[in-house]
PDB file of C-alpha atoms in Angstrom:
ATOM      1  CA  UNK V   1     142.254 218.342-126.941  1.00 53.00           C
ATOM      2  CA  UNK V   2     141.429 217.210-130.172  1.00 52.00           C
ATOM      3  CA  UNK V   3     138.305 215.427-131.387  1.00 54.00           C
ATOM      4  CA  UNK V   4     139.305 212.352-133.913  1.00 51.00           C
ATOM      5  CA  UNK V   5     138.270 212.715-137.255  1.00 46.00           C
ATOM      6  CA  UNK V   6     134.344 211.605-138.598  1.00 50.00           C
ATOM      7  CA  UNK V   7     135.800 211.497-141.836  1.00 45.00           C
ATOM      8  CA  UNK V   8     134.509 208.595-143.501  1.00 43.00           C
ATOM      9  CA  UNK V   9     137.662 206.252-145.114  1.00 40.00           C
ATOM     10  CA  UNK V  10     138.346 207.253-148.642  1.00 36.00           C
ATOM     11  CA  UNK V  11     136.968 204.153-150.449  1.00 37.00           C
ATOM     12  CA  UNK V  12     139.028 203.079-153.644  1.00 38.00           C
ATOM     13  CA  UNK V  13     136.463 202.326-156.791  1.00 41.00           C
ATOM     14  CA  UNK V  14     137.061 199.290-158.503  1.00 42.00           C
ATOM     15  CA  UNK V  15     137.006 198.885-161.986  1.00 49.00           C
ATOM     16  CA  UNK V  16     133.801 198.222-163.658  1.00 45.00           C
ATOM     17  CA  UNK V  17     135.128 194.327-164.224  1.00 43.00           C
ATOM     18  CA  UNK V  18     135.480 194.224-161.050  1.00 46.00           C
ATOM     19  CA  UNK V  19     132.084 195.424-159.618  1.00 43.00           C
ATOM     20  CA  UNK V  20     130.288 192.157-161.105  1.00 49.00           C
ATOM     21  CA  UNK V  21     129.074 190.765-158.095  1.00 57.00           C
ATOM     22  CA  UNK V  22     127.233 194.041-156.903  1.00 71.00           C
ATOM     23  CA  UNK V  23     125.239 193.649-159.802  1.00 84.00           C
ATOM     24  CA  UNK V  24     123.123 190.946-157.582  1.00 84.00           C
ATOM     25  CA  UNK V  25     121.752 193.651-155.661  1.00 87.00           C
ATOM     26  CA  UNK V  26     120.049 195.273-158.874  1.00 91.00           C
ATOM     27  CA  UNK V  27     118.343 191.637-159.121  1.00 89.00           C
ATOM     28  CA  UNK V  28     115.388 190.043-158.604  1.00 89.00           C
ATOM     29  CA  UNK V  29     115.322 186.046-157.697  1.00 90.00           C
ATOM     30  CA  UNK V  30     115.479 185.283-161.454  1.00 91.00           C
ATOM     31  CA  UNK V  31     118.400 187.354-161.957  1.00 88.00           C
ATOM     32  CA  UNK V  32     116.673 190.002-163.750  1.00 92.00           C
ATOM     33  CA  UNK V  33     117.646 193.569-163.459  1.00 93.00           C
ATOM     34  CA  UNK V  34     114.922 194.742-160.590  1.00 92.00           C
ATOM     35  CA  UNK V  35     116.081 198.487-159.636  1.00 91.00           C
ATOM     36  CA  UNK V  36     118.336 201.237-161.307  1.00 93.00           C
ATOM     37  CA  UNK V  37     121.268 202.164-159.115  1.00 91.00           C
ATOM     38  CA  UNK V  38     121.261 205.864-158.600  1.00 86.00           C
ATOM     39  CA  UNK V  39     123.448 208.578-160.095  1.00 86.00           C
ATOM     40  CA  UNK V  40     125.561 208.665-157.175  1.00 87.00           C
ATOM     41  CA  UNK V  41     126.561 205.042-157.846  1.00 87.00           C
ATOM     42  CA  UNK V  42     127.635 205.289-160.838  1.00 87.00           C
ATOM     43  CA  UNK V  43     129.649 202.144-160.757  1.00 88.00           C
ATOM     44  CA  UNK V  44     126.959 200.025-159.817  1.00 89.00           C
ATOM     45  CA  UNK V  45     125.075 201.503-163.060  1.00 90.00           C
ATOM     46  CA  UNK V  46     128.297 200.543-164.609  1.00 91.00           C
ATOM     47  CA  UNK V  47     127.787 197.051-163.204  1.00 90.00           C
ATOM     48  CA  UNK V  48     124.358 196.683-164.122  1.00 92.00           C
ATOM     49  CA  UNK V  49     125.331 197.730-167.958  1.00 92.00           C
ATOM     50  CA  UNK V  50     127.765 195.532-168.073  1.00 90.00           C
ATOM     51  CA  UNK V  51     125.632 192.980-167.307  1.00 91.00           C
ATOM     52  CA  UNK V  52     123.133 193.706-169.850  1.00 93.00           C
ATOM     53  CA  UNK V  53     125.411 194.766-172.668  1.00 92.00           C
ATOM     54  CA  UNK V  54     126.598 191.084-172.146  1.00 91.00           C
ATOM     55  CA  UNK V  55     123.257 189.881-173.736  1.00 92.00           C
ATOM     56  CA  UNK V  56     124.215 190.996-176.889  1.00 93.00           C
ATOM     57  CA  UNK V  57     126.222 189.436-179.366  1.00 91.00           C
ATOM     58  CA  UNK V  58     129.026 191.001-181.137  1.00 87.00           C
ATOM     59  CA  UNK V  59     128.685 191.491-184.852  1.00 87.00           C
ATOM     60  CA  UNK V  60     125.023 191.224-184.899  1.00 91.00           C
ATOM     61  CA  UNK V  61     122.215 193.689-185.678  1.00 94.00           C
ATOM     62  CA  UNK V  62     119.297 193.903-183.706  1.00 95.00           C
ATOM     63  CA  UNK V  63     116.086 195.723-184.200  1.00 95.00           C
ATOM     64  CA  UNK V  64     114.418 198.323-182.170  1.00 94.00           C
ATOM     65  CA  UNK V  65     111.769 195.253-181.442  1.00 95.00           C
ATOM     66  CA  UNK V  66     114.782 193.434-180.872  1.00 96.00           C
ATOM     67  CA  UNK V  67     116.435 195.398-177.824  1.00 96.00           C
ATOM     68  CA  UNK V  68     113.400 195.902-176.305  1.00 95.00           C
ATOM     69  CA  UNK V  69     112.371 191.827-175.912  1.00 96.00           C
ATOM     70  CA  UNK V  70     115.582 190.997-175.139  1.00 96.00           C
ATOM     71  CA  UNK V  71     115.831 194.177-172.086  1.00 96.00           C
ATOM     72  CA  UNK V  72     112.529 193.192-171.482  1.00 96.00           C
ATOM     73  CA  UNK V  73     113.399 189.296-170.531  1.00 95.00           C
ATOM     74  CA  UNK V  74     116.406 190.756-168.380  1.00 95.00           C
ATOM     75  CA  UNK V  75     115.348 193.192-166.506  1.00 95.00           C
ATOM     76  CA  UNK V  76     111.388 193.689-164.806  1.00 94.00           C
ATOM     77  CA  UNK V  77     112.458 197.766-164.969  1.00 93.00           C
ATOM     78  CA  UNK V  78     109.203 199.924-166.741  1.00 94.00           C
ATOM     79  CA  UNK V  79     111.642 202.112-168.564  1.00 94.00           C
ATOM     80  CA  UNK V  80     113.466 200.374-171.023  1.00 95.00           C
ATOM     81  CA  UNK V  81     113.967 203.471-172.677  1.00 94.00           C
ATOM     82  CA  UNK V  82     116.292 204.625-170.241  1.00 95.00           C
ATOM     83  CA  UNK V  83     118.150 201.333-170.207  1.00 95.00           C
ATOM     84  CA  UNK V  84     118.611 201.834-173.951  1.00 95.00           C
ATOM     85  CA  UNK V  85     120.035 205.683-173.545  1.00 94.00           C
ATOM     86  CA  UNK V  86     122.111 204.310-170.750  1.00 94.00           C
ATOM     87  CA  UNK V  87     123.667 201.553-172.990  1.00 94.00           C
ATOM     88  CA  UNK V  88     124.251 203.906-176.002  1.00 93.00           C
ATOM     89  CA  UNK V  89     125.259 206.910-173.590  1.00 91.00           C
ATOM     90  CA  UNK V  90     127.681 204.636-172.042  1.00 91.00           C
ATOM     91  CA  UNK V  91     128.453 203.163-175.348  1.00 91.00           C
ATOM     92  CA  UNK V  92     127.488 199.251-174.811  1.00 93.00           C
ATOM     93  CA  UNK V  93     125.594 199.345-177.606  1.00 94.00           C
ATOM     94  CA  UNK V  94     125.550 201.706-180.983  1.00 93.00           C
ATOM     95  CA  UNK V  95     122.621 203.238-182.603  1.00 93.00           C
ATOM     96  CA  UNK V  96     121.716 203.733-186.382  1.00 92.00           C
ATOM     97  CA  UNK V  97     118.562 206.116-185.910  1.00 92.00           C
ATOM     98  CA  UNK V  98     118.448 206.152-189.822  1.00 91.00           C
ATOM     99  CA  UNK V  99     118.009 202.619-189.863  1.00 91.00           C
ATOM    100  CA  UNK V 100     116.960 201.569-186.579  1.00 90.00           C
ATOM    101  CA  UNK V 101     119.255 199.385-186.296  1.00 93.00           C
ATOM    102  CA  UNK V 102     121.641 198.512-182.665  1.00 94.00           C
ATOM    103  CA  UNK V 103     124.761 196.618-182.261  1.00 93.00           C
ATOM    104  CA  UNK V 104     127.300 196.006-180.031  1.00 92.00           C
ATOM    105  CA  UNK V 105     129.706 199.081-179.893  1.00 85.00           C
ATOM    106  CA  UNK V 106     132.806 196.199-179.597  1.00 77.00           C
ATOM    107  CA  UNK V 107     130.863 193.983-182.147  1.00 56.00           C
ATOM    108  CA  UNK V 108     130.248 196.445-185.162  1.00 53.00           C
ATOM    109  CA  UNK V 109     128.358 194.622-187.808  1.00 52.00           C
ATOM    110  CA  UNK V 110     130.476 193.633-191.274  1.00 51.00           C
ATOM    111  CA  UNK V 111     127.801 194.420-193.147  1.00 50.00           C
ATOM    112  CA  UNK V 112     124.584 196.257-192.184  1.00 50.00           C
ATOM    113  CA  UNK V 113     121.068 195.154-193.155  1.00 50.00           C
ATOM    114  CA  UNK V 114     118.884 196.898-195.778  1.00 51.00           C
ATOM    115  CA  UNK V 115     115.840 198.284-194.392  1.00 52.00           C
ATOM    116  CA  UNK V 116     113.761 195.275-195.978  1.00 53.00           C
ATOM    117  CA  UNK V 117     116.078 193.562-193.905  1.00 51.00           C
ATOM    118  CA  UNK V 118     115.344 195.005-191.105  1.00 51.00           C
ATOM    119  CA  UNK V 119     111.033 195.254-191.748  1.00 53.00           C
ATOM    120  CA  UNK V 120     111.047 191.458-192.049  1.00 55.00           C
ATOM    121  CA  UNK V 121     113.277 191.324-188.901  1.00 53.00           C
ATOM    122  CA  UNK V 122     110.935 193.537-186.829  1.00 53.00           C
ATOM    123  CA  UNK V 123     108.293 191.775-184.706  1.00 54.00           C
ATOM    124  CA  UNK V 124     104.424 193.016-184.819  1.00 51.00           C
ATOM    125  CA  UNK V 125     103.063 194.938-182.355  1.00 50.00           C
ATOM    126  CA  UNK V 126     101.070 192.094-181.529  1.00 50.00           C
ATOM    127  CA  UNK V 127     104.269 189.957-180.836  1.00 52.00           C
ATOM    128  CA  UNK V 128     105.196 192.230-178.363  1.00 52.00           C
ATOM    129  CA  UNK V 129     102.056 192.771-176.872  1.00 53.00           C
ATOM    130  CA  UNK V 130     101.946 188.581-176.493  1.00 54.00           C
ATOM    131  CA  UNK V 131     105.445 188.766-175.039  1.00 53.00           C
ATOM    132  CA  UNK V 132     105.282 191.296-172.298  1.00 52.00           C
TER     133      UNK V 132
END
């Protein structure tokens, strides 16, 4: 006699499009991003970058000051550092180290700023520090 099978159903992953509404379990009340999915869920991570990544605007340049606020007002997560390497890793957003300088990967700027540009763009450290 044969025992039946504890084999759990092979579940079909949807497309990252698709995966939107899991994102609310990431969220606080506000809608910000509350907890990082873990590394086994890697489409809810997908979800949750989506999310984000839709925060930025195509064609425009942001600072380093820039991504932070804006992560910062979306999600209540401590390490926004991670949220940046996940967006570039994933590649939501692109990175000029040289000028320190993000876009959107599917938004690439026409033109990129010159780094005076990009100094009178940056907020103080006191702007920050009165913002979060």
């Amino acid at each position: 006699m044969s025992r039946p099978s504890k084999r759990r159903p092979n579940k079909k992953k949807l497309a990252p499009g698709k995966t939107l509404q899991g994102v609310s379990a990431f969220q606080d009340e506000k809608g910000r991003v509350s907890l990082w999915p873990s590394a086994r869920r890697r489409t809810a991570q997908i979800a949750v970058l989506e999310h984000l990544a839709a925060s930025f605007e195509g064609g425009r340049v942001y600072t380093d000051g820039e991504v932070t606020s804006l992560l910062r007002t979306r999600s209540t997560l401590q390490d926004l550092a991670l949220l940046k390497r996940e967006l570039i890793a994933s590649d939501y957003l692109t990175h000029d180290e040289q000028a320190g300088t993000y876009w959107r990967s599917n938004g690439r700027p026409t033109a990129l700023p010159t780094p005076a540009a990009v100094q009178e763009a940056a907020p103080t450290e006191r702007q920050d520090e009165a913002n979060g």
